[in-house]
Amino acid sequence: MKQELITISPIDGREVVRRPYVDETTLAAMLERAQAAQPAWRARPLNERKALVSAAVERFVAMRDEVAHAITLQMGRPLRYTPGEVDGFAARARHMIDIADTALAPVAVAPQAGFTRYIKREPIGVVLTIAPWNYPLLTAVNSIVPALVAGNVVILKHSEQTPLCAERMHRAFVEAGLPADVFQFVHANHEMTQRLIAAPEIGYVSFTGSVNGGRMVERTAAGRFIGVGLELGGNDPAYVRADAKLDHAVETLVDGAFFNSGQSCCGIQRIYVADSIYDTFVEHAVALTQQYVLGDPMLPETTLGPLVRVSAADGVRAILADAAERGARNLIDAKRFAADRDGTAYLAPALLVDVDHSMTLMNDECFGPAVGIMRVKDDDDAIQWMNDSPYGLTAAVFTRDEDAAVRIGERVSTGTFFMNRCDYLDPALAWTGVKNTGRGASLSVIGYEHLTQPKSFHLRSL
């Protein structure tokens, strides 16, 4: 069993972080301290909790350049983009703080003579957040901030690829004056992570990661009767109708497919295009994709960095080979991208046509800079293919007809349905999914429901 966390940068293969894993004794003490800290934190007025969490968020924003550099170093997203994740962290956090009074207000019921009746939302206790590397801030903030504001205490277990993000976040909360042990982080191997999930002190688990990881969480938590929120991935589709604004659709979907080197749960992996505009769409998409600059993500001109590790890039290469063997054509010549070399994490973007749903690219999560484009004859045809997936995180339609978009959206199995945009998360809306994408919801007022428990008051006057 590994005794140390070692993070290798995909930029050049060098070691950038080495930390000891938590041991059983230290973990038990951490859980005990978290449980002990929660009653006093819960007892603080909501406005005080909001003020302290807000101060921590602003302290974290003040570390923007440092945090952005750490993200790029650990997982390879170009440095020109990583400051935007700090901004996104702040925007989501501020929104969840702003709506807390409404989200946590007692639920009134119909008046009844002689009785006072209402439903109060109470904190669960200790929340465990298990966050991934691909968006290390945006995935973690979804549960951490509302959990703390609601009166819970939080333990953050971050990906082994992005441990510095957990450390920087914790430092910001401490420097902002959050009481001791209200927010803790832990570097844990798989065995200790399972120990955490199974610990009687933990009352809720928020997990973002793979389907297999989600199954592990459910198995480990089984029989404990606690809530688990699982956001497990996607194979997200988009449909470009004949009435779409073509240039906007091309620009939005190419970015939706290749941003973060395609390492996004809600990134676009399948595009279905109306027959009448298919050829033009493909032509423009190829031209735009060829403009990407693949290389060292620390350089300002780079728009496409490496994948998170060499094995991840090799996995995407295998998916592309599978598609080619089944008749797909990649319209992007990898030779245009000098950094693309076997044995490295650097991989050129791939835009495939002549695809079908027998290919892994079109029926499972790829998590790399690859997208398939398929011709469809009408709305019904597009909806059939959009729904032909074991996942359901987001789906998008590009059209000038909002009524048509609503009709299509009502028939597509997905957690979020977009019109004329994609690969985006609005904190005012519930972030959720169907099928193998998981269960539960984060963000919006609904997110608070999962991080609290209802308590009914039924008071009779005599």
PDB file of N, CA and C in Angstrom, residues 381-459:
ATOM      1  N   ASP A 381     -34.994  12.210 -35.153  1.00  0.00           N
ATOM      2  CA  ASP A 381     -33.757  11.459 -35.353  1.00  0.00           C
ATOM      3  C   ASP A 381     -32.695  11.911 -34.345  1.00  0.00           C
ATOM      4  N   ALA A 382     -32.563  13.224 -34.186  1.00  0.00           N
ATOM      5  CA  ALA A 382     -31.568  13.766 -33.247  1.00  0.00           C
ATOM      6  C   ALA A 382     -31.875  13.343 -31.819  1.00  0.00           C
ATOM      7  N   ILE A 383     -33.123  13.423 -31.419  1.00  0.00           N
ATOM      8  CA  ILE A 383     -33.501  13.071 -30.046  1.00  0.00           C
ATOM      9  C   ILE A 383     -33.210  11.600 -29.775  1.00  0.00           C
ATOM     10  N   GLN A 384     -33.486  10.746 -30.741  1.00  0.00           N
ATOM     11  CA  GLN A 384     -33.210   9.323 -30.564  1.00  0.00           C
ATOM     12  C   GLN A 384     -31.737   9.096 -30.247  1.00  0.00           C
ATOM     13  N   TRP A 385     -30.855   9.739 -31.016  1.00  0.00           N
ATOM     14  CA  TRP A 385     -29.424   9.536 -30.814  1.00  0.00           C
ATOM     15  C   TRP A 385     -28.922  10.236 -29.549  1.00  0.00           C
ATOM     16  N   MET A 386     -29.461  11.381 -29.244  1.00  0.00           N
ATOM     17  CA  MET A 386     -29.055  12.075 -28.016  1.00  0.00           C
ATOM     18  C   MET A 386     -29.354  11.225 -26.786  1.00  0.00           C
ATOM     19  N   ASN A 387     -30.468  10.522 -26.813  1.00  0.00           N
ATOM     20  CA  ASN A 387     -30.862   9.693 -25.677  1.00  0.00           C
ATOM     21  C   ASN A 387     -30.173   8.331 -25.653  1.00  0.00           C
ATOM     22  N   ASP A 388     -29.478   8.001 -26.723  1.00  0.00           N
ATOM     23  CA  ASP A 388     -28.819   6.691 -26.807  1.00  0.00           C
ATOM     24  C   ASP A 388     -27.463   6.750 -26.104  1.00  0.00           C
ATOM     25  N   SER A 389     -27.513   6.863 -24.767  1.00  0.00           N
ATOM     26  CA  SER A 389     -26.305   7.004 -23.971  1.00  0.00           C
ATOM     27  C   SER A 389     -26.598   6.540 -22.553  1.00  0.00           C
ATOM     28  N   PRO A 390     -25.613   5.951 -21.891  1.00  0.00           N
ATOM     29  CA  PRO A 390     -25.817   5.578 -20.483  1.00  0.00           C
ATOM     30  C   PRO A 390     -25.687   6.757 -19.527  1.00  0.00           C
ATOM     31  N   TYR A 391     -25.382   7.948 -20.065  1.00  0.00           N
ATOM     32  CA  TYR A 391     -25.192   9.132 -19.238  1.00  0.00           C
ATOM     33  C   TYR A 391     -26.278  10.165 -19.512  1.00  0.00           C
ATOM     34  N   GLY A 392     -26.360  11.155 -18.618  1.00  0.00           N
ATOM     35  CA  GLY A 392     -27.315  12.228 -18.825  1.00  0.00           C
ATOM     36  C   GLY A 392     -27.016  13.425 -17.946  1.00  0.00           C
ATOM     37  N   LEU A 393     -25.915  14.108 -18.217  1.00  0.00           N
ATOM     38  CA  LEU A 393     -25.575  15.294 -17.426  1.00  0.00           C
ATOM     39  C   LEU A 393     -26.134  16.551 -18.079  1.00  0.00           C
ATOM     40  N   THR A 394     -25.681  16.856 -19.310  1.00  0.00           N
ATOM     41  CA  THR A 394     -26.230  17.998 -20.039  1.00  0.00           C
ATOM     42  C   THR A 394     -26.472  17.605 -21.487  1.00  0.00           C
ATOM     43  N   ALA A 395     -27.304  18.397 -22.146  1.00  0.00           N
ATOM     44  CA  ALA A 395     -27.542  18.265 -23.580  1.00  0.00           C
ATOM     45  C   ALA A 395     -27.875  19.656 -24.098  1.00  0.00           C
ATOM     46  N   ALA A 396     -27.634  19.879 -25.381  1.00  0.00           N
ATOM     47  CA  ALA A 396     -27.818  21.220 -25.929  1.00  0.00           C
ATOM     48  C   ALA A 396     -28.451  21.154 -27.303  1.00  0.00           C
ATOM     49  N   VAL A 397     -29.217  22.195 -27.617  1.00  0.00           N
ATOM     50  CA  VAL A 397     -29.729  22.370 -28.964  1.00  0.00           C
ATOM     51  C   VAL A 397     -29.381  23.772 -29.424  1.00  0.00           C
ATOM     52  N   PHE A 398     -29.040  23.898 -30.699  1.00  0.00           N
ATOM     53  CA  PHE A 398     -28.733  25.201 -31.286  1.00  0.00           C
ATOM     54  C   PHE A 398     -29.812  25.494 -32.320  1.00  0.00           C
ATOM     55  N   THR A 399     -30.586  26.536 -32.039  1.00  0.00           N
ATOM     56  CA  THR A 399     -31.753  26.863 -32.849  1.00  0.00           C
ATOM     57  C   THR A 399     -32.161  28.299 -32.572  1.00  0.00           C
ATOM     58  N   ARG A 400     -32.926  28.872 -33.491  1.00  0.00           N
ATOM     59  CA  ARG A 400     -33.503  30.200 -33.259  1.00  0.00           C
ATOM     60  C   ARG A 400     -34.931  30.093 -32.733  1.00  0.00           C
ATOM     61  N   ASP A 401     -35.434  28.885 -32.569  1.00  0.00           N
ATOM     62  CA  ASP A 401     -36.828  28.647 -32.200  1.00  0.00           C
ATOM     63  C   ASP A 401     -36.895  28.127 -30.761  1.00  0.00           C
ATOM     64  N   GLU A 402     -37.213  28.999 -29.818  1.00  0.00           N
ATOM     65  CA  GLU A 402     -37.230  28.598 -28.415  1.00  0.00           C
ATOM     66  C   GLU A 402     -38.316  27.564 -28.130  1.00  0.00           C
ATOM     67  N   ASP A 403     -39.463  27.691 -28.785  1.00  0.00           N
ATOM     68  CA  ASP A 403     -40.531  26.703 -28.582  1.00  0.00           C
ATOM     69  C   ASP A 403     -40.062  25.309 -29.002  1.00  0.00           C
ATOM     70  N   ALA A 404     -39.359  25.254 -30.121  1.00  0.00           N
ATOM     71  CA  ALA A 404     -38.830  23.960 -30.565  1.00  0.00           C
ATOM     72  C   ALA A 404     -37.802  23.438 -29.572  1.00  0.00           C
ATOM     73  N   ALA A 405     -36.978  24.337 -29.036  1.00  0.00           N
ATOM     74  CA  ALA A 405     -35.973  23.920 -28.054  1.00  0.00           C
ATOM     75  C   ALA A 405     -36.633  23.307 -26.826  1.00  0.00           C
ATOM     76  N   VAL A 406     -37.699  23.916 -26.363  1.00  0.00           N
ATOM     77  CA  VAL A 406     -38.408  23.386 -25.193  1.00  0.00           C
ATOM     78  C   VAL A 406     -39.008  22.018 -25.503  1.00  0.00           C
ATOM     79  N   ARG A 407     -39.610  21.890 -26.674  1.00  0.00           N
ATOM     80  CA  ARG A 407     -40.191  20.586 -27.043  1.00  0.00           C
ATOM     81  C   ARG A 407     -39.117  19.502 -27.088  1.00  0.00           C
ATOM     82  N   ILE A 408     -37.971  19.839 -27.639  1.00  0.00           N
ATOM     83  CA  ILE A 408     -36.871  18.865 -27.705  1.00  0.00           C
ATOM     84  C   ILE A 408     -36.349  18.569 -26.308  1.00  0.00           C
ATOM     85  N   GLY A 409     -36.135  19.623 -25.529  1.00  0.00           N
ATOM     86  CA  GLY A 409     -35.591  19.455 -24.189  1.00  0.00           C
ATOM     87  C   GLY A 409     -36.463  18.589 -23.300  1.00  0.00           C
ATOM     88  N   GLU A 410     -37.767  18.672 -23.483  1.00  0.00           N
ATOM     89  CA  GLU A 410     -38.674  17.862 -22.666  1.00  0.00           C
ATOM     90  C   GLU A 410     -38.587  16.372 -23.001  1.00  0.00           C
ATOM     91  N   ARG A 411     -38.012  16.056 -24.151  1.00  0.00           N
ATOM     92  CA  ARG A 411     -37.896  14.650 -24.559  1.00  0.00           C
ATOM     93  C   ARG A 411     -36.500  14.074 -24.376  1.00  0.00           C
ATOM     94  N   VAL A 412     -35.548  14.925 -24.054  1.00  0.00           N
ATOM     95  CA  VAL A 412     -34.165  14.460 -23.890  1.00  0.00           C
ATOM     96  C   VAL A 412     -33.914  14.132 -22.418  1.00  0.00           C
ATOM     97  N   SER A 413     -33.335  12.961 -22.160  1.00  0.00           N
ATOM     98  CA  SER A 413     -33.035  12.536 -20.789  1.00  0.00           C
ATOM     99  C   SER A 413     -31.718  13.164 -20.347  1.00  0.00           C
ATOM    100  N   THR A 414     -31.813  14.185 -19.516  1.00  0.00           N
ATOM    101  CA  THR A 414     -30.621  14.922 -19.115  1.00  0.00           C
ATOM    102  C   THR A 414     -30.904  15.689 -17.837  1.00  0.00           C
ATOM    103  N   GLY A 415     -29.845  16.093 -17.148  1.00  0.00           N
ATOM    104  CA  GLY A 415     -30.005  16.898 -15.950  1.00  0.00           C
ATOM    105  C   GLY A 415     -30.152  18.377 -16.253  1.00  0.00           C
ATOM    106  N   THR A 416     -29.438  18.864 -17.269  1.00  0.00           N
ATOM    107  CA  THR A 416     -29.535  20.258 -17.699  1.00  0.00           C
ATOM    108  C   THR A 416     -29.665  20.284 -19.208  1.00  0.00           C
ATOM    109  N   PHE A 417     -30.592  21.090 -19.701  1.00  0.00           N
ATOM    110  CA  PHE A 417     -30.790  21.232 -21.141  1.00  0.00           C
ATOM    111  C   PHE A 417     -30.523  22.684 -21.531  1.00  0.00           C
ATOM    112  N   PHE A 418     -29.655  22.870 -22.512  1.00  0.00           N
ATOM    113  CA  PHE A 418     -29.258  24.198 -22.966  1.00  0.00           C
ATOM    114  C   PHE A 418     -29.841  24.513 -24.339  1.00  0.00           C
ATOM    115  N   MET A 419     -30.047  25.790 -24.571  1.00  0.00           N
ATOM    116  CA  MET A 419     -30.310  26.285 -25.914  1.00  0.00           C
ATOM    117  C   MET A 419     -29.234  27.316 -26.237  1.00  0.00           C
ATOM    118  N   ASN A 420     -28.513  27.085 -27.306  1.00  0.00           N
ATOM    119  CA  ASN A 420     -27.501  28.007 -27.826  1.00  0.00           C
ATOM    120  C   ASN A 420     -26.330  28.247 -26.866  1.00  0.00           C
ATOM    121  N   ARG A 421     -26.073  27.277 -26.002  1.00  0.00           N
ATOM    122  CA  ARG A 421     -24.853  27.286 -25.198  1.00  0.00           C
ATOM    123  C   ARG A 421     -24.595  25.871 -24.707  1.00  0.00           C
ATOM    124  N   CYS A 422     -23.428  25.648 -24.122  1.00  0.00           N
ATOM    125  CA  CYS A 422     -23.101  24.317 -23.622  1.00  0.00           C
ATOM    126  C   CYS A 422     -21.941  24.442 -22.648  1.00  0.00           C
ATOM    127  N   ASP A 423     -21.588  23.329 -22.022  1.00  0.00           N
ATOM    128  CA  ASP A 423     -20.406  23.259 -21.162  1.00  0.00           C
ATOM    129  C   ASP A 423     -20.390  24.423 -20.182  1.00  0.00           C
ATOM    130  N   TYR A 424     -21.492  24.596 -19.466  1.00  0.00           N
ATOM    131  CA  TYR A 424     -21.644  25.749 -18.579  1.00  0.00           C
ATOM    132  C   TYR A 424     -22.470  25.326 -17.378  1.00  0.00           C
ATOM    133  N   LEU A 425     -22.225  25.982 -16.258  1.00  0.00           N
ATOM    134  CA  LEU A 425     -22.966  25.682 -15.046  1.00  0.00           C
ATOM    135  C   LEU A 425     -23.463  26.985 -14.448  1.00  0.00           C
ATOM    136  N   ASP A 426     -24.778  27.103 -14.278  1.00  0.00           N
ATOM    137  CA  ASP A 426     -25.413  28.280 -13.696  1.00  0.00           C
ATOM    138  C   ASP A 426     -25.743  27.972 -12.240  1.00  0.00           C
ATOM    139  N   PRO A 427     -25.124  28.661 -11.267  1.00  0.00           N
ATOM    140  CA  PRO A 427     -25.355  28.309  -9.862  1.00  0.00           C
ATOM    141  C   PRO A 427     -26.774  28.553  -9.386  1.00  0.00           C
ATOM    142  N   ALA A 428     -27.581  29.285 -10.166  1.00  0.00           N
ATOM    143  CA  ALA A 428     -28.981  29.470  -9.795  1.00  0.00           C
ATOM    144  C   ALA A 428     -29.835  28.252 -10.143  1.00  0.00           C
ATOM    145  N   LEU A 429     -29.271  27.329 -10.926  1.00  0.00           N
ATOM    146  CA  LEU A 429     -29.984  26.127 -11.345  1.00  0.00           C
ATOM    147  C   LEU A 429     -29.361  24.901 -10.696  1.00  0.00           C
ATOM    148  N   ALA A 430     -30.180  23.895 -10.474  1.00  0.00           N
ATOM    149  CA  ALA A 430     -29.678  22.660  -9.861  1.00  0.00           C
ATOM    150  C   ALA A 430     -28.729  21.948 -10.814  1.00  0.00           C
ATOM    151  N   TRP A 431     -27.592  21.501 -10.288  1.00  0.00           N
ATOM    152  CA  TRP A 431     -26.634  20.729 -11.063  1.00  0.00           C
ATOM    153  C   TRP A 431     -26.867  19.266 -10.724  1.00  0.00           C
ATOM    154  N   THR A 432     -27.379  18.530 -11.696  1.00  0.00           N
ATOM    155  CA  THR A 432     -27.806  17.169 -11.436  1.00  0.00           C
ATOM    156  C   THR A 432     -27.720  16.363 -12.725  1.00  0.00           C
ATOM    157  N   GLY A 433     -27.932  15.072 -12.608  1.00  0.00           N
ATOM    158  CA  GLY A 433     -27.864  14.217 -13.786  1.00  0.00           C
ATOM    159  C   GLY A 433     -28.747  13.010 -13.636  1.00  0.00           C
ATOM    160  N   VAL A 434     -28.897  12.274 -14.732  1.00  0.00           N
ATOM    161  CA  VAL A 434     -29.715  11.065 -14.743  1.00  0.00           C
ATOM    162  C   VAL A 434     -28.866   9.896 -15.249  1.00  0.00           C
ATOM    163  N   LYS A 435     -29.407   8.716 -15.121  1.00  0.00           N
ATOM    164  CA  LYS A 435     -28.725   7.484 -15.548  1.00  0.00           C
ATOM    165  C   LYS A 435     -27.370   7.382 -14.850  1.00  0.00           C
ATOM    166  N   ASN A 436     -26.331   6.956 -15.544  1.00  0.00           N
ATOM    167  CA  ASN A 436     -25.037   6.738 -14.897  1.00  0.00           C
ATOM    168  C   ASN A 436     -24.314   8.016 -14.510  1.00  0.00           C
ATOM    169  N   THR A 437     -24.900   9.147 -14.796  1.00  0.00           N
ATOM    170  CA  THR A 437     -24.304  10.399 -14.352  1.00  0.00           C
ATOM    171  C   THR A 437     -24.434  10.565 -12.844  1.00  0.00           C
ATOM    172  N   GLY A 438     -25.337   9.833 -12.214  1.00  0.00           N
ATOM    173  CA  GLY A 438     -25.392   9.863 -10.761  1.00  0.00           C
ATOM    174  C   GLY A 438     -26.744  10.272 -10.226  1.00  0.00           C
ATOM    175  N   ARG A 439     -26.724  10.783  -8.996  1.00  0.00           N
ATOM    176  CA  ARG A 439     -27.971  11.192  -8.352  1.00  0.00           C
ATOM    177  C   ARG A 439     -27.690  12.303  -7.350  1.00  0.00           C
ATOM    178  N   GLY A 440     -28.771  12.932  -6.916  1.00  0.00           N
ATOM    179  CA  GLY A 440     -28.632  14.086  -6.043  1.00  0.00           C
ATOM    180  C   GLY A 440     -28.493  15.349  -6.862  1.00  0.00           C
ATOM    181  N   ALA A 441     -28.280  16.465  -6.176  1.00  0.00           N
ATOM    182  CA  ALA A 441     -28.143  17.754  -6.853  1.00  0.00           C
ATOM    183  C   ALA A 441     -27.315  18.682  -5.987  1.00  0.00           C
ATOM    184  N   SER A 442     -26.599  19.571  -6.640  1.00  0.00           N
ATOM    185  CA  SER A 442     -25.866  20.618  -5.941  1.00  0.00           C
ATOM    186  C   SER A 442     -26.267  21.965  -6.525  1.00  0.00           C
ATOM    187  N   LEU A 443     -25.869  23.028  -5.812  1.00  0.00           N
ATOM    188  CA  LEU A 443     -26.144  24.411  -6.202  1.00  0.00           C
ATOM    189  C   LEU A 443     -27.649  24.714  -6.188  1.00  0.00           C
ATOM    190  N   SER A 444     -27.969  25.978  -6.361  1.00  0.00           N
ATOM    191  CA  SER A 444     -29.334  26.500  -6.295  1.00  0.00           C
ATOM    192  C   SER A 444     -29.917  26.248  -4.903  1.00  0.00           C
ATOM    193  N   VAL A 445     -31.165  26.633  -4.692  1.00  0.00           N
ATOM    194  CA  VAL A 445     -31.810  26.362  -3.401  1.00  0.00           C
ATOM    195  C   VAL A 445     -31.972  24.863  -3.190  1.00  0.00           C
ATOM    196  N   ILE A 446     -32.047  24.106  -4.295  1.00  0.00           N
ATOM    197  CA  ILE A 446     -32.181  22.654  -4.182  1.00  0.00           C
ATOM    198  C   ILE A 446     -30.921  22.041  -3.600  1.00  0.00           C
ATOM    199  N   GLY A 447     -29.765  22.617  -3.913  1.00  0.00           N
ATOM    200  CA  GLY A 447     -28.523  22.122  -3.343  1.00  0.00           C
ATOM    201  C   GLY A 447     -28.524  22.187  -1.826  1.00  0.00           C
ATOM    202  N   TYR A 448     -29.122  23.219  -1.269  1.00  0.00           N
ATOM    203  CA  TYR A 448     -29.209  23.328   0.186  1.00  0.00           C
ATOM    204  C   TYR A 448     -30.079  22.220   0.785  1.00  0.00           C
ATOM    205  N   GLU A 449     -31.066  21.772   0.035  1.00  0.00           N
ATOM    206  CA  GLU A 449     -31.935  20.708   0.544  1.00  0.00           C
ATOM    207  C   GLU A 449     -31.140  19.430   0.802  1.00  0.00           C
ATOM    208  N   HIS A 450     -30.130  19.163  -0.029  1.00  0.00           N
ATOM    209  CA  HIS A 450     -29.351  17.948   0.132  1.00  0.00           C
ATOM    210  C   HIS A 450     -28.333  18.059   1.260  1.00  0.00           C
ATOM    211  N   LEU A 451     -28.012  19.276   1.668  1.00  0.00           N
ATOM    212  CA  LEU A 451     -27.018  19.489   2.709  1.00  0.00           C
ATOM    213  C   LEU A 451     -27.655  19.817   4.060  1.00  0.00           C
ATOM    214  N   THR A 452     -28.959  19.682   4.129  1.00  0.00           N
ATOM    215  CA  THR A 452     -29.696  19.883   5.371  1.00  0.00           C
ATOM    216  C   THR A 452     -30.710  18.758   5.519  1.00  0.00           C
ATOM    217  N   GLN A 453     -31.321  18.684   6.692  1.00  0.00           N
ATOM    218  CA  GLN A 453     -32.383  17.701   6.905  1.00  0.00           C
ATOM    219  C   GLN A 453     -33.616  18.412   7.441  1.00  0.00           C
ATOM    220  N   PRO A 454     -34.797  18.031   6.991  1.00  0.00           N
ATOM    221  CA  PRO A 454     -36.013  18.719   7.458  1.00  0.00           C
ATOM    222  C   PRO A 454     -36.390  18.291   8.869  1.00  0.00           C
ATOM    223  N   LYS A 455     -36.878  19.228   9.612  1.00  0.00           N
ATOM    224  CA  LYS A 455     -37.383  18.962  10.970  1.00  0.00           C
ATOM    225  C   LYS A 455     -38.708  19.689  11.106  1.00  0.00           C
ATOM    226  N   SER A 456     -39.754  18.936  11.337  1.00  0.00           N
ATOM    227  CA  SER A 456     -41.098  19.528  11.412  1.00  0.00           C
ATOM    228  C   SER A 456     -41.449  19.947  12.830  1.00  0.00           C
ATOM    229  N   PHE A 457     -42.035  21.127  12.970  1.00  0.00           N
ATOM    230  CA  PHE A 457     -42.528  21.628  14.250  1.00  0.00           C
ATOM    231  C   PHE A 457     -44.044  21.684  14.179  1.00  0.00           C
ATOM    232  N   HIS A 458     -44.686  21.019  15.123  1.00  0.00           N
ATOM    233  CA  HIS A 458     -46.152  20.944  15.189  1.00  0.00           C
ATOM    234  C   HIS A 458     -46.550  21.361  16.598  1.00  0.00           C
ATOM    235  N   LEU A 459     -46.932  22.631  16.737  1.00  0.00           N
ATOM    236  CA  LEU A 459     -47.155  23.232  18.050  1.00  0.00           C
ATOM    237  C   LEU A 459     -48.632  23.539  18.240  1.00  0.00           C
TER     238      LEU A 459
END
